[in-house]
């Protein structure tokens, strides 16, 4: 168990720079300033925390899960017949909180539409997010869903994984809990 704790401490210090959230109560999480601490300090605090009751730990973890904003993993796109919301590998829903990491725009969605083949970067750059201007390049298409930010566009007809679309730099912008 100590080897596992040491490994976790090493990973946290190199990549996370925060204390382990799963081992702290919700109150303690709000009180800490999430700065990196030494592995010895983490090990000592982990031993003190393990003295608490198991039920308190479970309650704190459940409360943390309920308070956190949710993020899709993996992120899915889909046509208008695909339900949208928080997508997981089990509940495959199209994400409706997409954000572009390239132009930092929220991705707009238009149900029962598709993009005209003449749609281009300059058109979106000049007209996003005004729907009345975008209508010039949107065509009605039952079952389709047109997605666009200021630099990219995509039409989806069925559920598809966003990772399969290499040119799209979109991520889930988190869903409110």
Short mmCIF file of C-alpha atoms in Angstrom, two decimals:
data_model
loop_
_atom_site.label_atom_id
_atom_site.label_comp_id
_atom_site.label_asym_id
_atom_site.label_seq_id
_atom_site.Cartn_x
_atom_site.Cartn_y
_atom_site.Cartn_z
CA UNK A 1 0.00 0.00 0.00
CA UNK A 2 2.91 2.36 0.74
CA UNK A 3 4.32 1.75 -2.75
CA UNK A 4 0.98 2.74 -4.25
CA UNK A 5 0.86 5.87 -2.08
CA UNK A 6 4.37 6.79 -3.19
CA UNK A 7 3.43 6.30 -6.84
CA UNK A 8 0.31 8.44 -6.42
CA UNK A 9 2.35 11.15 -4.70
CA UNK A 10 4.84 11.16 -7.57
CA UNK A 11 2.11 11.42 -10.21
CA UNK A 12 0.32 14.19 -8.29
CA UNK A 13 3.49 16.21 -7.80
CA UNK A 14 4.48 15.97 -11.47
CA UNK A 15 1.11 16.35 -13.19
CA UNK A 16 -1.64 17.52 -10.87
CA UNK A 17 -0.07 19.95 -8.40
CA UNK A 18 -3.06 19.54 -6.11
CA UNK A 19 -3.96 17.46 -3.15
CA UNK A 20 -5.89 14.25 -3.65
CA UNK A 21 -9.57 15.23 -3.84
CA UNK A 22 -10.89 11.75 -3.27
CA UNK A 23 -9.37 11.55 0.21
CA UNK A 24 -10.60 14.93 1.48
CA UNK A 25 -13.95 16.10 2.68
CA UNK A 26 -15.79 18.78 0.70
CA UNK A 27 -15.11 21.27 3.52
CA UNK A 28 -11.36 20.58 3.47
CA UNK A 29 -11.27 20.98 -0.31
CA UNK A 30 -12.69 24.48 -0.03
CA UNK A 31 -10.17 25.40 2.67
CA UNK A 32 -7.03 24.22 0.83
CA UNK A 33 -5.31 26.39 -1.70
CA UNK A 34 -4.37 23.45 -3.96
CA UNK A 35 -0.65 24.24 -4.07
CA UNK A 36 1.85 21.43 -4.55
CA UNK A 37 3.04 20.02 -1.28
CA UNK A 38 5.92 17.75 -0.46
CA UNK A 39 5.39 13.97 -0.72
CA UNK A 40 6.17 13.60 3.00
CA UNK A 41 3.45 16.09 3.90
CA UNK A 42 0.96 14.30 1.64
CA UNK A 43 1.83 10.91 3.12
CA UNK A 44 1.43 12.25 6.66
CA UNK A 45 -1.91 13.91 5.89
CA UNK A 46 -3.14 10.77 4.10
CA UNK A 47 -2.40 8.71 7.25
CA UNK A 48 -4.31 11.21 9.41
CA UNK A 49 -7.25 11.22 7.00
CA UNK A 50 -7.45 7.43 7.00
CA UNK A 51 -8.36 7.59 10.69
CA UNK A 52 -11.73 9.19 9.75
CA UNK A 53 -14.75 7.06 9.28
CA UNK A 54 -15.31 5.34 5.97
CA UNK A 55 -18.83 6.75 5.70
CA UNK A 56 -17.53 10.32 5.88
CA UNK A 57 -15.19 9.60 2.96
CA UNK A 58 -18.00 8.12 0.86
CA UNK A 59 -20.34 11.02 1.68
CA UNK A 60 -17.64 13.55 0.77
CA UNK A 61 -16.93 11.82 -2.54
CA UNK A 62 -20.63 11.67 -3.41
CA UNK A 63 -21.06 15.35 -2.55
CA UNK A 64 -18.02 16.24 -4.68
CA UNK A 65 -19.44 14.33 -7.64
CA UNK A 66 -22.80 16.07 -7.29
CA UNK A 67 -21.25 19.55 -7.02
CA UNK A 68 -18.81 19.21 -9.91
CA UNK A 69 -19.63 20.33 -13.41
CA UNK A 70 -19.79 17.35 -15.75
CA UNK A 71 -17.74 16.90 -18.89
CA UNK A 72 -18.41 14.53 -21.78
CA UNK A 73 -15.98 11.66 -22.21
CA UNK A 74 -15.86 10.78 -25.03
CA UNK A 75 -17.44 13.72 -26.86
CA UNK A 76 -20.11 12.81 -29.42
CA UNK A 77 -21.75 14.69 -32.29
CA UNK A 78 -25.09 13.65 -33.71
CA UNK A 79 -28.08 14.46 -35.87
CA UNK A 80 -31.28 16.01 -34.58
CA UNK A 81 -32.69 12.58 -33.68
CA UNK A 82 -29.78 12.01 -31.26
CA UNK A 83 -30.49 13.13 -27.70
CA UNK A 84 -28.04 15.74 -26.41
CA UNK A 85 -26.54 16.27 -22.96
CA UNK A 86 -23.60 14.77 -21.06
CA UNK A 87 -22.15 12.00 -23.19
CA UNK A 88 -20.34 8.97 -21.81
CA UNK A 89 -19.41 5.63 -23.30
CA UNK A 90 -22.58 4.24 -21.69
CA UNK A 91 -25.04 7.10 -22.30
CA UNK A 92 -24.09 8.14 -25.80
CA UNK A 93 -25.48 11.66 -26.19
CA UNK A 94 -24.40 14.49 -28.47
CA UNK A 95 -22.64 17.22 -26.49
CA UNK A 96 -24.51 20.54 -26.50
CA UNK A 97 -21.81 22.52 -24.67
CA UNK A 98 -19.05 22.39 -27.29
CA UNK A 99 -16.32 25.02 -27.35
CA UNK A 100 -13.60 25.54 -29.97
CA UNK A 101 -10.02 25.60 -28.71
CA UNK A 102 -8.86 27.31 -31.91
CA UNK A 103 -11.14 30.38 -32.05
CA UNK A 104 -12.46 30.17 -28.44
CA UNK A 105 -16.07 30.40 -29.61
CA UNK A 106 -19.01 28.40 -28.34
CA UNK A 107 -20.13 25.94 -31.02
CA UNK A 108 -23.63 26.71 -32.34
CA UNK A 109 -26.01 23.89 -33.30
CA UNK A 110 -28.88 24.00 -35.77
CA UNK A 111 -31.29 21.04 -35.68
CA UNK A 112 -32.76 19.76 -38.94
CA UNK A 113 -30.18 21.70 -40.99
CA UNK A 114 -26.96 20.99 -42.85
CA UNK A 115 -24.21 23.23 -44.20
CA UNK A 116 -24.20 24.10 -47.88
CA UNK A 117 -21.04 22.82 -49.64
CA UNK A 118 -20.13 26.43 -50.48
CA UNK A 119 -19.76 27.30 -46.77
CA UNK A 120 -16.23 28.47 -45.97
CA UNK A 121 -14.05 29.90 -43.21
CA UNK A 122 -14.49 33.53 -44.26
CA UNK A 123 -18.29 33.22 -44.26
CA UNK A 124 -18.28 31.91 -40.68
CA UNK A 125 -15.66 34.40 -39.55
CA UNK A 126 -17.84 37.31 -40.73
CA UNK A 127 -21.28 36.00 -39.76
CA UNK A 128 -20.94 33.91 -36.60
CA UNK A 129 -23.04 33.78 -34.36
CA UNK A 130 -25.86 35.72 -36.14
CA UNK A 131 -28.41 33.07 -37.19
CA UNK A 132 -30.12 35.39 -39.67
CA UNK A 133 -26.84 35.82 -41.59
CA UNK A 134 -25.91 32.14 -41.27
CA UNK A 135 -29.20 31.06 -42.86
CA UNK A 136 -27.71 31.90 -46.26
CA UNK A 137 -25.51 28.76 -46.06
CA UNK A 138 -27.84 26.53 -44.01
CA UNK A 139 -30.10 24.10 -45.85
CA UNK A 140 -33.09 22.33 -44.28
CA UNK A 141 -32.32 18.64 -43.81
CA UNK A 142 -34.56 16.44 -41.69
CA UNK A 143 -32.49 14.50 -39.15
CA UNK A 144 -29.34 16.57 -39.64
CA UNK A 145 -27.63 18.85 -37.16
CA UNK A 146 -25.32 21.62 -38.37
CA UNK A 147 -22.51 22.60 -36.00
CA UNK A 148 -20.29 25.68 -36.34
CA UNK A 149 -17.89 27.89 -34.46
CA UNK A 150 -16.11 30.87 -35.99
CA UNK A 151 -13.48 28.78 -37.78
CA UNK A 152 -14.97 25.30 -38.41
CA UNK A 153 -18.26 23.68 -39.41
CA UNK A 154 -19.65 20.18 -39.54
CA UNK A 155 -22.92 18.44 -40.35
CA UNK A 156 -23.87 15.29 -38.46
CA UNK A 157 -26.67 12.88 -39.33
CA UNK A 158 -25.89 10.03 -36.91
CA UNK A 159 -24.03 9.65 -33.63
CA UNK A 160 -20.27 9.95 -34.16
CA UNK A 161 -17.24 10.33 -31.93
CA UNK A 162 -15.63 13.78 -32.14
CA UNK A 163 -12.16 12.17 -32.07
CA UNK A 164 -12.86 10.82 -35.58
CA UNK A 165 -13.04 14.42 -36.89
CA UNK A 166 -9.38 15.45 -36.93
CA UNK A 167 -9.95 18.94 -38.33
CA UNK A 168 -12.36 19.95 -35.53
CA UNK A 169 -10.70 21.43 -32.44
CA UNK A 170 -13.78 21.20 -30.26
CA UNK A 171 -14.03 20.10 -26.64
CA UNK A 172 -16.82 19.76 -24.12
CA UNK A 173 -17.18 23.10 -22.32
CA UNK A 174 -18.65 21.39 -19.21
CA UNK A 175 -22.29 20.88 -18.34
CA UNK A 176 -23.74 22.49 -15.22
CA UNK A 177 -24.60 19.97 -12.54
#
